[in-house]
Short mmCIF file of C-alpha atoms in Angstrom, two decimals:
data_model
loop_
_atom_site.label_atom_id
_atom_site.label_comp_id
_atom_site.label_asym_id
_atom_site.label_seq_id
_atom_site.Cartn_x
_atom_site.Cartn_y
_atom_site.Cartn_z
CA LEU A 179 -23.05 166.51 58.89
CA LEU A 180 -25.50 163.89 60.14
CA LEU A 181 -28.29 165.04 62.46
CA VAL A 182 -30.12 162.66 64.80
CA GLU A 183 -32.56 163.24 67.67
CA SER A 184 -30.66 161.63 70.54
CA PRO A 185 -27.15 162.36 71.81
CA THR A 186 -26.81 158.68 72.74
CA LYS A 187 -27.59 157.68 69.16
CA ALA A 188 -25.09 160.28 67.91
CA LYS A 189 -22.37 158.74 70.08
CA THR A 190 -23.13 155.24 68.81
CA LEU A 191 -23.19 156.32 65.15
CA LYS A 192 -19.78 157.99 65.53
CA THR A 193 -18.28 154.58 66.25
CA PHE A 194 -19.73 153.21 62.96
CA LEU A 195 -19.10 156.15 60.65
CA GLY A 196 -15.73 157.46 61.75
CA LYS A 197 -14.12 160.80 60.95
CA ASP A 198 -15.85 161.36 57.61
CA TYR A 199 -19.07 162.28 59.42
CA HIS A 200 -19.76 164.93 62.02
CA ILE A 201 -22.76 163.68 64.01
CA LEU A 202 -24.88 165.96 66.20
CA ALA A 203 -28.16 165.61 68.07
CA SER A 204 -31.14 167.96 67.92
CA PHE A 205 -32.37 166.73 71.35
CA GLY A 206 -35.84 166.24 69.86
CA HIS A 207 -38.11 169.01 68.61
CA VAL A 208 -36.48 172.33 67.74
CA ARG A 209 -39.68 174.30 67.03
CA ASP A 210 -43.12 174.30 68.59
CA LEU A 211 -46.24 176.39 68.95
CA PRO A 212 -45.81 179.25 71.46
CA LYS A 213 -46.73 178.40 75.06
CA LYS A 214 -48.65 181.54 75.96
CA GLU A 215 -50.90 181.90 72.93
CA LEU A 216 -52.99 179.72 70.64
CA GLY A 217 -50.32 179.85 67.93
CA VAL A 218 -52.73 178.76 65.19
CA ASP A 219 -54.40 181.16 62.79
CA VAL A 220 -57.89 179.65 62.73
CA GLU A 221 -59.03 182.36 60.29
CA LYS A 222 -56.36 181.53 57.68
CA ASP A 223 -56.33 177.77 57.01
CA PHE A 224 -55.11 176.91 60.53
CA ILE A 225 -51.56 178.04 59.76
CA PRO A 226 -49.30 177.31 62.74
CA LYS A 227 -46.97 179.92 64.20
CA TYR A 228 -43.75 178.17 65.18
CA VAL A 229 -41.18 179.45 67.65
CA ILE A 230 -37.89 178.04 68.84
CA PRO A 231 -38.27 177.13 72.54
CA SER A 232 -35.62 178.63 74.81
CA LYS A 233 -34.27 175.14 75.63
CA ALA A 234 -33.52 174.58 71.91
CA LYS A 235 -31.87 177.93 71.09
CA LYS A 236 -28.36 176.86 72.09
CA VAL A 237 -28.69 173.60 70.13
CA ILE A 238 -29.99 175.45 67.06
CA ALA A 239 -27.07 177.90 67.19
CA GLU A 240 -24.62 174.98 67.29
CA LEU A 241 -26.41 173.15 64.46
CA LYS A 242 -26.51 176.30 62.29
CA LYS A 243 -22.79 176.86 62.75
CA ASN A 244 -22.01 173.26 61.81
CA SER A 245 -24.46 173.07 58.88
CA LYS A 246 -22.92 176.16 57.25
CA ASN A 247 -19.54 174.43 57.17
CA ALA A 248 -20.89 171.05 56.07
CA GLU A 249 -20.54 169.75 52.53
CA ASN A 250 -23.84 167.83 52.96
CA THR A 251 -26.40 167.65 55.72
CA ILE A 252 -28.19 164.38 56.31
CA LEU A 253 -31.28 164.20 58.51
CA ALA A 254 -31.52 160.87 60.36
CA THR A 255 -34.41 161.40 62.74
CA ASP A 256 -36.85 158.60 63.58
CA GLU A 257 -39.16 157.27 60.87
CA ASP A 258 -42.44 158.25 62.47
CA ARG A 259 -44.48 161.41 62.05
CA GLU A 260 -42.71 163.09 64.99
CA GLY A 261 -39.29 162.22 63.57
CA GLU A 262 -40.31 163.38 60.11
CA ALA A 263 -41.59 166.66 61.57
CA ILE A 264 -38.32 167.13 63.46
CA ALA A 265 -36.42 166.59 60.20
CA TRP A 266 -38.62 169.18 58.46
CA HIS A 267 -38.27 171.69 61.32
CA LEU A 268 -34.48 171.22 61.23
CA SER A 269 -34.49 171.76 57.47
CA GLU A 270 -36.59 174.92 57.81
CA THR A 271 -34.75 176.35 60.82
CA LEU A 272 -31.28 175.66 59.44
CA LYS A 273 -32.36 176.81 55.95
CA LEU A 274 -31.06 173.60 54.38
CA LYS A 275 -31.24 173.34 50.61
CA LYS A 276 -32.35 169.84 49.58
CA PRO A 277 -31.17 167.94 52.65
CA LYS A 278 -30.85 164.18 52.42
CA ARG A 279 -33.17 162.15 54.65
CA ILE A 280 -32.23 158.68 55.80
CA VAL A 281 -33.97 156.18 58.04
CA PHE A 282 -32.86 152.96 59.66
CA HIS A 283 -34.62 150.48 61.91
CA GLU A 284 -31.64 149.14 63.79
CA ILE A 285 -28.43 150.72 64.93
CA THR A 286 -25.90 148.51 63.20
CA LYS A 287 -23.14 149.41 60.76
CA THR A 288 -24.91 147.48 57.99
CA ALA A 289 -28.23 149.28 58.53
CA ILE A 290 -26.54 152.71 58.67
CA ASP A 291 -24.47 152.05 55.54
CA GLN A 292 -27.60 150.81 53.72
CA ALA A 293 -29.55 153.92 54.77
CA LEU A 294 -26.76 156.20 53.54
CA LEU A 295 -26.89 154.48 50.15
CA ASN A 296 -30.66 155.11 49.92
CA PRO A 297 -31.43 158.69 50.96
CA ARG A 298 -34.87 160.13 50.30
CA GLN A 299 -36.74 163.41 50.65
CA ILE A 300 -38.67 164.49 53.73
CA ASP A 301 -42.12 162.85 53.60
CA MET A 302 -44.44 165.85 53.75
CA ASN A 303 -47.47 163.59 54.27
CA LEU A 304 -46.02 162.50 57.62
CA VAL A 305 -45.09 166.11 58.45
CA ASP A 306 -48.64 167.26 57.64
CA ALA A 307 -50.08 164.44 59.78
CA GLN A 308 -47.93 165.52 62.74
CA GLN A 309 -48.84 169.17 62.26
CA ALA A 310 -52.56 168.36 62.06
CA ARG A 311 -52.31 166.34 65.31
CA ARG A 312 -50.36 169.12 67.03
CA ILE A 313 -52.73 171.84 65.84
CA LEU A 314 -55.78 169.83 66.90
CA ASP A 315 -54.21 169.22 70.32
CA ARG A 316 -53.59 172.94 70.67
CA ILE A 317 -57.03 174.09 69.56
CA VAL A 318 -58.84 171.60 71.81
CA GLY A 319 -56.41 171.86 74.71
CA TYR A 320 -56.05 175.62 74.68
CA LYS A 321 -59.78 176.02 75.17
CA LEU A 322 -60.51 173.00 77.37
CA SER A 323 -57.54 173.22 79.78
CA PRO A 324 -58.62 176.53 81.42
CA PHE A 325 -62.08 175.02 81.96
CA LEU A 326 -60.50 172.03 83.73
CA TRP A 327 -58.43 174.40 85.89
CA LYS A 328 -61.60 176.12 87.08
CA LYS A 329 -63.66 172.98 87.63
CA ILE A 330 -61.16 170.35 88.77
CA ALA A 331 -57.56 171.40 89.48
CA ARG A 332 -54.99 173.91 88.29
CA GLY A 333 -52.32 172.56 85.95
CA LEU A 334 -54.39 169.89 84.21
CA SER A 335 -53.96 169.81 80.45
CA ALA A 336 -56.37 168.63 77.82
CA GLY A 337 -55.77 167.65 74.24
CA ARG A 338 -57.62 165.53 71.71
CA ALA A 339 -57.15 162.31 73.74
CA GLN A 340 -57.86 163.87 77.13
CA SER A 341 -60.95 165.67 75.83
CA VAL A 342 -62.46 162.33 74.82
CA ALA A 343 -61.74 160.95 78.30
CA VAL A 344 -63.32 164.02 79.90
CA ARG A 345 -66.39 163.57 77.71
CA LEU A 346 -66.73 159.92 78.76
CA VAL A 347 -66.48 160.91 82.43
CA VAL A 348 -69.10 163.63 81.97
CA GLU A 349 -71.47 161.27 80.13
CA LYS A 350 -71.11 158.64 82.87
CA GLU A 351 -71.70 161.26 85.57
CA ARG A 352 -74.90 162.40 83.78
CA GLU A 353 -76.12 158.80 83.64
CA ILE A 354 -75.51 158.47 87.38
CA GLU A 355 -77.39 161.72 88.07
CA LYS A 356 -80.38 160.55 85.98
CA PHE A 357 -80.60 157.18 87.70
CA ILE A 358 -83.68 156.78 89.84
CA ALA A 359 -83.48 154.00 92.41
CA GLN A 360 -86.67 151.93 92.61
CA GLU A 361 -87.34 149.23 95.16
CA TYR A 362 -89.01 146.06 93.85
CA TRP A 363 -89.70 142.52 95.04
CA GLN A 364 -90.41 139.29 93.26
#
């Protein structure tokens, strides 16, 4: 069983790998922090509380069924921190024991075959980096977004990047308010 993020990529890989591989897509992230609560235990080392979003439940059920019957499960998500986190979440959710992790930078038969010859473990440094970013987004956004709803417009969201932008806008507005126009002639 080979798991990728995108159904389009799964279709393409089937043409390269043939009948020896069953290729399925996770359709991206399969776990996330809950929508209606902070989802981070700030009192206990910022441990995240992950849930399976309703849009992913059907996919997870299908992946579980297929992974139980698979001789090996190979995780072939993207080689960035999001892809690495998706691979880790798949491994955790599907309760995979020592899954193989492969990466490739082009979708060619040669690149796929080379990746299959060189599997590795999930890079927990990349997973931790993604989790830290996600947790920081949640902590900042969960507290700042309601403030924006009251002051500007309902539905705005704030995270670590948006909060910096809001701060710059506020600082510029304060400079404008402090400005005192003075007429002078030379």
